[in-house]
XYZ file of C-alpha atoms in Angstrom:
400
model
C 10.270 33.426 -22.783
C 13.356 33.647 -20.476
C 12.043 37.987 -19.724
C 9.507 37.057 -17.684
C 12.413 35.777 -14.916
C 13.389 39.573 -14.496
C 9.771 40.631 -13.086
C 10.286 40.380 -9.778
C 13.976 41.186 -9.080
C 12.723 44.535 -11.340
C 9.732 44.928 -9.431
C 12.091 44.820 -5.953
C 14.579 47.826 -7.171
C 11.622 49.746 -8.027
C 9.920 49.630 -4.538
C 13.810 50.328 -2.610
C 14.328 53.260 -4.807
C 10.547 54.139 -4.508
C 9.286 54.506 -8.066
C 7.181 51.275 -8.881
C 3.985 52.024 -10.702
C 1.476 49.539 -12.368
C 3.814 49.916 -15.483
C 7.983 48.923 -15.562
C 10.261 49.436 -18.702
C 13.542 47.535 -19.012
C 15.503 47.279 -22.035
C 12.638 48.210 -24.542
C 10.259 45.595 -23.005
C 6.807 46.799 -20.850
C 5.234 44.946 -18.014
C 2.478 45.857 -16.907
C 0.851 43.963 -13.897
C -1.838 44.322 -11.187
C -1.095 42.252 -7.801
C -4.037 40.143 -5.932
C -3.852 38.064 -2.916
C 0.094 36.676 -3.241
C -0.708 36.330 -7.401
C 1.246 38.910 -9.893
C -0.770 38.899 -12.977
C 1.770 40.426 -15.457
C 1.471 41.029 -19.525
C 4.991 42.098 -21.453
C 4.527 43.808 -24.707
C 7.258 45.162 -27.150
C 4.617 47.359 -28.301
C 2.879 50.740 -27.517
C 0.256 48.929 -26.263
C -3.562 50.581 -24.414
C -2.365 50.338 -20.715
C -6.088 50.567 -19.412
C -6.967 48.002 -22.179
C -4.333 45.631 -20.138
C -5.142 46.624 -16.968
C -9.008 45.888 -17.941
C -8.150 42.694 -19.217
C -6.207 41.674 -16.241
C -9.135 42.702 -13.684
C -11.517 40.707 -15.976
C -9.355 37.484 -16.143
C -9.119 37.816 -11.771
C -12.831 38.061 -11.928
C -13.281 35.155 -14.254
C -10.704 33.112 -11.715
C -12.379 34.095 -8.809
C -15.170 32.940 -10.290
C -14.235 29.508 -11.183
C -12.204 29.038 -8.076
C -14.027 30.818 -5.594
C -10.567 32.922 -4.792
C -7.513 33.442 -6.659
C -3.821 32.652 -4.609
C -1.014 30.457 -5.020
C -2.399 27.125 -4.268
C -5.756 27.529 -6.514
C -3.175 28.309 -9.284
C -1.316 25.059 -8.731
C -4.418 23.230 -8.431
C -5.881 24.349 -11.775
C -3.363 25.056 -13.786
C -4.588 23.209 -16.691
C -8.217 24.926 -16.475
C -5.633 28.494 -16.454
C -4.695 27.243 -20.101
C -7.652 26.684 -20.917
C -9.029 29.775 -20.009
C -6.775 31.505 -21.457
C -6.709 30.017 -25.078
C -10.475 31.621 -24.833
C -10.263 34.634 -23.196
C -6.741 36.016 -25.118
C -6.378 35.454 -28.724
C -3.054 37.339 -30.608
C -2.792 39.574 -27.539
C -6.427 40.807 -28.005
C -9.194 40.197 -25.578
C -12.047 37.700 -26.712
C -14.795 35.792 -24.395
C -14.817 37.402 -20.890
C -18.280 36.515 -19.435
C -17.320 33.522 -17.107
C -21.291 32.214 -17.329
C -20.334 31.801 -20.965
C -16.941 30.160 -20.521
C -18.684 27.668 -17.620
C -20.748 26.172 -20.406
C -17.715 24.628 -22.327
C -14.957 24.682 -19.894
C -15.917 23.201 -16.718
C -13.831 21.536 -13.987
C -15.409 17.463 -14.151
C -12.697 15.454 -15.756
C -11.859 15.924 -19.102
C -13.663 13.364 -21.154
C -12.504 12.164 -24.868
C -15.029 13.367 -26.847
C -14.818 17.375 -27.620
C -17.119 19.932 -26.411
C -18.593 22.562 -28.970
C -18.779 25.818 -27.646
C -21.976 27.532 -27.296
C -22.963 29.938 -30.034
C -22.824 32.884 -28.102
C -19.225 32.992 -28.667
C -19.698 33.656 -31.816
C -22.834 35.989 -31.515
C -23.082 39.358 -31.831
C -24.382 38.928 -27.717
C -21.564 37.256 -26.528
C -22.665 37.742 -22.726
C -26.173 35.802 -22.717
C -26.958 32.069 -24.399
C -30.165 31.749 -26.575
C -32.896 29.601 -25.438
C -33.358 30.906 -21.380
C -36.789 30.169 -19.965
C -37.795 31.202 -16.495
C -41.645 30.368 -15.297
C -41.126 33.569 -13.442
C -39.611 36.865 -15.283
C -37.952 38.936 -12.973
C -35.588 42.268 -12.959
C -33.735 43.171 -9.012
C -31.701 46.619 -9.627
C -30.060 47.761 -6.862
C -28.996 50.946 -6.853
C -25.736 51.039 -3.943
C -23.937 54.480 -2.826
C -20.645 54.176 -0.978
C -19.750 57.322 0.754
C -15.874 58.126 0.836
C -15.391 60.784 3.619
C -12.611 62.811 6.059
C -14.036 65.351 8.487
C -12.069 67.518 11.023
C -12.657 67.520 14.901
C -14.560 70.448 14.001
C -17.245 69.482 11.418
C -15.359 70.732 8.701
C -15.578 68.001 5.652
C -11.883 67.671 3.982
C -12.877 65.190 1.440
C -15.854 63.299 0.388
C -16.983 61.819 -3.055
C -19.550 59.518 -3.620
C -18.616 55.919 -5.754
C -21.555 54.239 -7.015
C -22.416 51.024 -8.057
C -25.869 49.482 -10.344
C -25.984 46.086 -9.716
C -28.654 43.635 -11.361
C -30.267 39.975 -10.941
C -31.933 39.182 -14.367
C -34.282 36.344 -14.118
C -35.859 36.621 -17.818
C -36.674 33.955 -20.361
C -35.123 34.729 -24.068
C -33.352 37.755 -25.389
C -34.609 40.855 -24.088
C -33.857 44.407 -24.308
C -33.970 46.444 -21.322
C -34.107 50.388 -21.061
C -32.997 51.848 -18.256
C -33.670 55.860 -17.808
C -32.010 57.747 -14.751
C -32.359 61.693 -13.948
C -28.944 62.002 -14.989
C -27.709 66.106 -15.482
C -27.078 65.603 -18.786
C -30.232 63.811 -20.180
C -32.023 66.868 -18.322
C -30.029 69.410 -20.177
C -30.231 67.749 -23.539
C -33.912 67.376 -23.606
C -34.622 70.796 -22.897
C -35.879 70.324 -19.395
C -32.736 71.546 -17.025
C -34.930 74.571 -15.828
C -36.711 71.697 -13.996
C -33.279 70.935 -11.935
C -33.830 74.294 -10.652
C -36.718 73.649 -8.198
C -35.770 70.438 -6.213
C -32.492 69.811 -8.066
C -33.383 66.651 -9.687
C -30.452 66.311 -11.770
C -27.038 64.623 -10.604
C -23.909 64.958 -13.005
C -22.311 61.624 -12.906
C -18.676 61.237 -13.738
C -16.486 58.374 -14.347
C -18.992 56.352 -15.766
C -17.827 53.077 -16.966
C -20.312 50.517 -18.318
C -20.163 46.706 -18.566
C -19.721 45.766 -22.289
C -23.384 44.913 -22.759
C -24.372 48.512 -22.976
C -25.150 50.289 -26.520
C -23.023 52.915 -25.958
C -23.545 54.993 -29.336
C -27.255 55.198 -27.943
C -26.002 56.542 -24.620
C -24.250 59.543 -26.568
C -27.250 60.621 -28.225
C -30.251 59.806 -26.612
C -28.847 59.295 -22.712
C -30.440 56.416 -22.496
C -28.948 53.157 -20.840
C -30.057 50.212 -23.451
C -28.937 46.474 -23.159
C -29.519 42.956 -23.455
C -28.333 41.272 -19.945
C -26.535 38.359 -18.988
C -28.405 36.087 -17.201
C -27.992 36.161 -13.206
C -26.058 38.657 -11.576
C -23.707 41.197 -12.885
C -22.417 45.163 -12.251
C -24.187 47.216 -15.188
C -22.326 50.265 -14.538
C -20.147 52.117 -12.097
C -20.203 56.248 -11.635
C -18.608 58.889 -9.104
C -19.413 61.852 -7.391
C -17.027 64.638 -6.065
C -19.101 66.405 -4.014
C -19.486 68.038 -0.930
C -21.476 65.546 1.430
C -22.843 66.324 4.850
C -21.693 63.734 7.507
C -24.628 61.396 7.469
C -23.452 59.581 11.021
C -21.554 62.599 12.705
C -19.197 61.634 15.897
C -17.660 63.565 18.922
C -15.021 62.135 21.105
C -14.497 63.468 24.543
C -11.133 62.063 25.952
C -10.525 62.720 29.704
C -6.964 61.584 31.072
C -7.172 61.199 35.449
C -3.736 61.082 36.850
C -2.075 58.648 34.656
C -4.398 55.618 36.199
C -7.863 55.823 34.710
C -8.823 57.050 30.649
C -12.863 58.286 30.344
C -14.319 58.781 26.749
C -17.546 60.588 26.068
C -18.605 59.771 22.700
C -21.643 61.414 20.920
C -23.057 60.338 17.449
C -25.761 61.729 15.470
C -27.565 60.959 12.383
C -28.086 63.653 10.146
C -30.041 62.332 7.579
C -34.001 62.021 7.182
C -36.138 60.915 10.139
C -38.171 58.343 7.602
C -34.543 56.952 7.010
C -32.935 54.085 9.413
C -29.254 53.295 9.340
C -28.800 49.430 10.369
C -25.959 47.643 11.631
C -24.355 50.950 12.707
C -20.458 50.599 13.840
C -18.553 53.452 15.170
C -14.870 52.256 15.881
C -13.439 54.367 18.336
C -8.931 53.945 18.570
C -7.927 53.984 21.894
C -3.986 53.545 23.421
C -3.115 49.405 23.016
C -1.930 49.335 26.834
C -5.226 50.229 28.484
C -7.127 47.485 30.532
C -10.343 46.794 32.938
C -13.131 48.519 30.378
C -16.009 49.444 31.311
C -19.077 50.769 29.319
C -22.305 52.855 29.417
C -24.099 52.796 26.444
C -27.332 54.654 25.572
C -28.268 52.619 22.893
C -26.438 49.284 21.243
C -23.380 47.667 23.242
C -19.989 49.046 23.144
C -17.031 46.527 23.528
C -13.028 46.851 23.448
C -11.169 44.812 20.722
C -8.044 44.732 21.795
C -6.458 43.623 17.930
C -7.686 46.990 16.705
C -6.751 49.076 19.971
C -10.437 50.390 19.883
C -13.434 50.549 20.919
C -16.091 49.133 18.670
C -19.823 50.562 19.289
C -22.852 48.719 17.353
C -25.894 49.902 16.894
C -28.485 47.356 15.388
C -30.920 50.654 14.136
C -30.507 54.604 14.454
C -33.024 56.454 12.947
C -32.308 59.701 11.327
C -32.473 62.943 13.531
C -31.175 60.524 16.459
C -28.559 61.016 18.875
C -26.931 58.489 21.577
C -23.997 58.818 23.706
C -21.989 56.149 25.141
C -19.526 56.770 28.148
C -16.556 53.931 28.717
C -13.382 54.148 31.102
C -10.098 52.502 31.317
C -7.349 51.697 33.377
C -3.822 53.062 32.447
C -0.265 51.821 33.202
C 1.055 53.777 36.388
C 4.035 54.999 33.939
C 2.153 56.437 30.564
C 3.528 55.465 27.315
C 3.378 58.934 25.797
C 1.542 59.689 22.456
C 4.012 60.483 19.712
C 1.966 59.963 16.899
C -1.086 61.813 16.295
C -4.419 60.020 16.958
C -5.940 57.496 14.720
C -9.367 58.702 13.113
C -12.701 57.508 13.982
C -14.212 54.883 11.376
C -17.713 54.731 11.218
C -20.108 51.688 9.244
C -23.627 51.978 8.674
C -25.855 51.116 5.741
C -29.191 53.194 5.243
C -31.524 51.072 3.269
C -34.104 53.039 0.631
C -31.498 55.982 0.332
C -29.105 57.455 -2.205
C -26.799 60.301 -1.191
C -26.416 61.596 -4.635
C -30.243 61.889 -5.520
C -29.908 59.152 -8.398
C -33.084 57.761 -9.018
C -34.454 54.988 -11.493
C -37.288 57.220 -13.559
C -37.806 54.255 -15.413
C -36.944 50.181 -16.354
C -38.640 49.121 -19.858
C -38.247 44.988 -20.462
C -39.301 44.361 -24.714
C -38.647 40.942 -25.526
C -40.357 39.604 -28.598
C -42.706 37.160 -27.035
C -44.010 39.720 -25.318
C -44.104 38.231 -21.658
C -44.837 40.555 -18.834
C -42.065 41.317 -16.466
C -41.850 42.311 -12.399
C -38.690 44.798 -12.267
C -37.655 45.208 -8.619
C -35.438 48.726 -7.488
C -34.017 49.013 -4.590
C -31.658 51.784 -3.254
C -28.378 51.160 -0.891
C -26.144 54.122 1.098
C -23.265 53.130 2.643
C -19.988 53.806 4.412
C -17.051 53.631 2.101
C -14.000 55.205 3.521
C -15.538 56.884 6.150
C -13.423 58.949 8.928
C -13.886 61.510 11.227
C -10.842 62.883 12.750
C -10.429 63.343 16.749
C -9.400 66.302 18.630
């Protein structure tokens, strides 16, 4: 019991000398850990064990925490420490991860008092379908997918895109009565090559070749190796169904130019220019294009031709919002400031430009939903409801 003491003072050497990872080994023992908030959430094994298993498992058990908790730090750990045992004793059993779904684990451990009398778990525990109860009714039947694309990006002064990938995300709200199966068909590359139409992808290129596709554990995943198709019972509300990446070479959808003129060591002007380069059906909404500027400038002033630009001084920038751009758009916004008579000169290269946006209706990668089948054995009719999401991720565009 008595290793668990030599975590952190490990953990400490590791980041002087400079060669921490998500994995230590000292004197034949592994911890393996993940950090959130101020929590370490570390596992020690004597035994080869599946790192990503572990790392899964600890992910899952922050999720399941966050979930019961509403956030996971020191305090919340102090407060329900007992519920932590509890949880526990479910989710782990022999080292091996068992009941995971925290809508599941809500139904017999729950945070009232602890009365006498003992609660019997629910049967999916024990079910084949340990993410959904039996017996769900809903007066309405319902399916929201949303399909959301975060674009990752790094662009030179001059237009030239360094790195972009796109990391998506499809998220679902299940509102159905009983235990049904749903079907979910994309226009993934692969289906389209396997079924004999990829000479389609030619004209339009209707195909997208996903990669790093990981699925939440209601998916059949022997029927997604031989058929491509995406077949599941849900859990009931809201959950992630799978997650996918892209590495691909995206054209800046919000492109920005920074003109920086420097008067005499007094006065700073900037001449910024964005443009969207994406669809003029499209609209990007709550647009934000944060623009660094040196932390001792004062006495800003702004012209904007469309939003309002203001200076945040805790970010040293410029922050320009734009409630709606339509695609094929482009606005400029002018702002000057005051310098110190004696410059502070610029050792350090400049910070990049961070843009925000969200384009509603949209998908970067060309993903689309072909189809969403609902069979439950009752036979109810069911609304499903798609929607598509592109955002920023890690969006920069680099000043001259």
């Amino acid at each position: 019991m008595s290793c668990i003491e030599k975590f952190m003072p490990l953990l400490v050497e590791k980041e002087d000398e400079g060669t921490a990872s998500p994995v230590l080994v000292h004197q034949g023992i592994s911890y393996t850990y993940i950090k959130y908030m101020n929590v370490y959430l570390v596992t020690i094994s004597k035994k080869n064990t599946n790192v990503i298993l572990v790392l899964s498992a600890l992910y899952k058990i922050v999720e399941v925490f966050c979930e019961y908790f509403k956030t996971l730090e020191e305090e919340a750990v102090r407060d329900n420490f007992v519920i932590i045992y509890e949880l526990f004793d479910e989710m782990l059993d022999f080292g091996y991860p068992q009941t995971t779904e925290s809508k599941i684990l809500q139904e017999f451990i729950t945070q009232q008092s602890n009365r006498l009398e003992s609660v019997r778990p629910p049967m999916a525990v024990t079910n084949a379908v340990s993410w959904r109860s039996e017996g769900i009714k809903y007066r309405k039947n319902e399916v929201f997918l949303d399909v959301i694309e975060s674009v990752n990006m790094l662009a030179n002064a001059q237009g030239t895109v360094l790195r972009s990938e796109i990391v998506g995300s499809i998220r679902f709200r299940v509102v159905l009565s009983g235990m049904p199966e749903l079907r979910l068909g994309l226009n993934d590359k692969v289906f389209f090559q396997q079924s004999g139409a990829s000479s389609r992808r030619g004209n339009g290129g209707k195909g997208v070749e996903l990669e790093d596709i990981k699925f939440h554990q209601c998916v059949r995943l022997s029927r997604f190796d031989s058929e491509r198709t995406i077949s599941f019972i849900p859990p009931d509300g809201e959950f992630e169904l799978m997650s996918y990446r892209l590495t691909t070479q995206v054209k800046p959808l919000i492109w920005v130019e920074a003109a920086v003129e420097r008067h005499a060591h007094s006065r700073v002007e900037y001449m910024v220019k964005a443009k969207s380069q994406f669809k003029r059906q499209s609209v990007a909404n709550h647009v934000e294009v944060i623009i660094p500027v040196p932390s001792d400038v004062s006495a800003p002033k702004f012209k904007t031709g469309a939003g309002t630009a203001k200076y945040v001084p805790e970010l040293n920038a410029i922050v320009w919002s734009i409630r709606s751009f339509p695609g094929g758009r482009e606005y400029i916004m002018r702002s000057s400031f005051m310098l110190p008579s004696i410059g502070s000169e610029e050792v350090e290269g400049r910070p990049p430009i961070n843009v925000k946006f969200e384009i509603p209706y949209y998908t970067t990668s060309g993903l689309q939903v072909r189809y969403l089948k609902i069979i439950e054995k009752s036979g109810y009719q069911a609304l499903p409801w798609v929607r598509y999401v592109t955002q920023n991720g890690d969006y920069q565009l680099r000043m001259t």
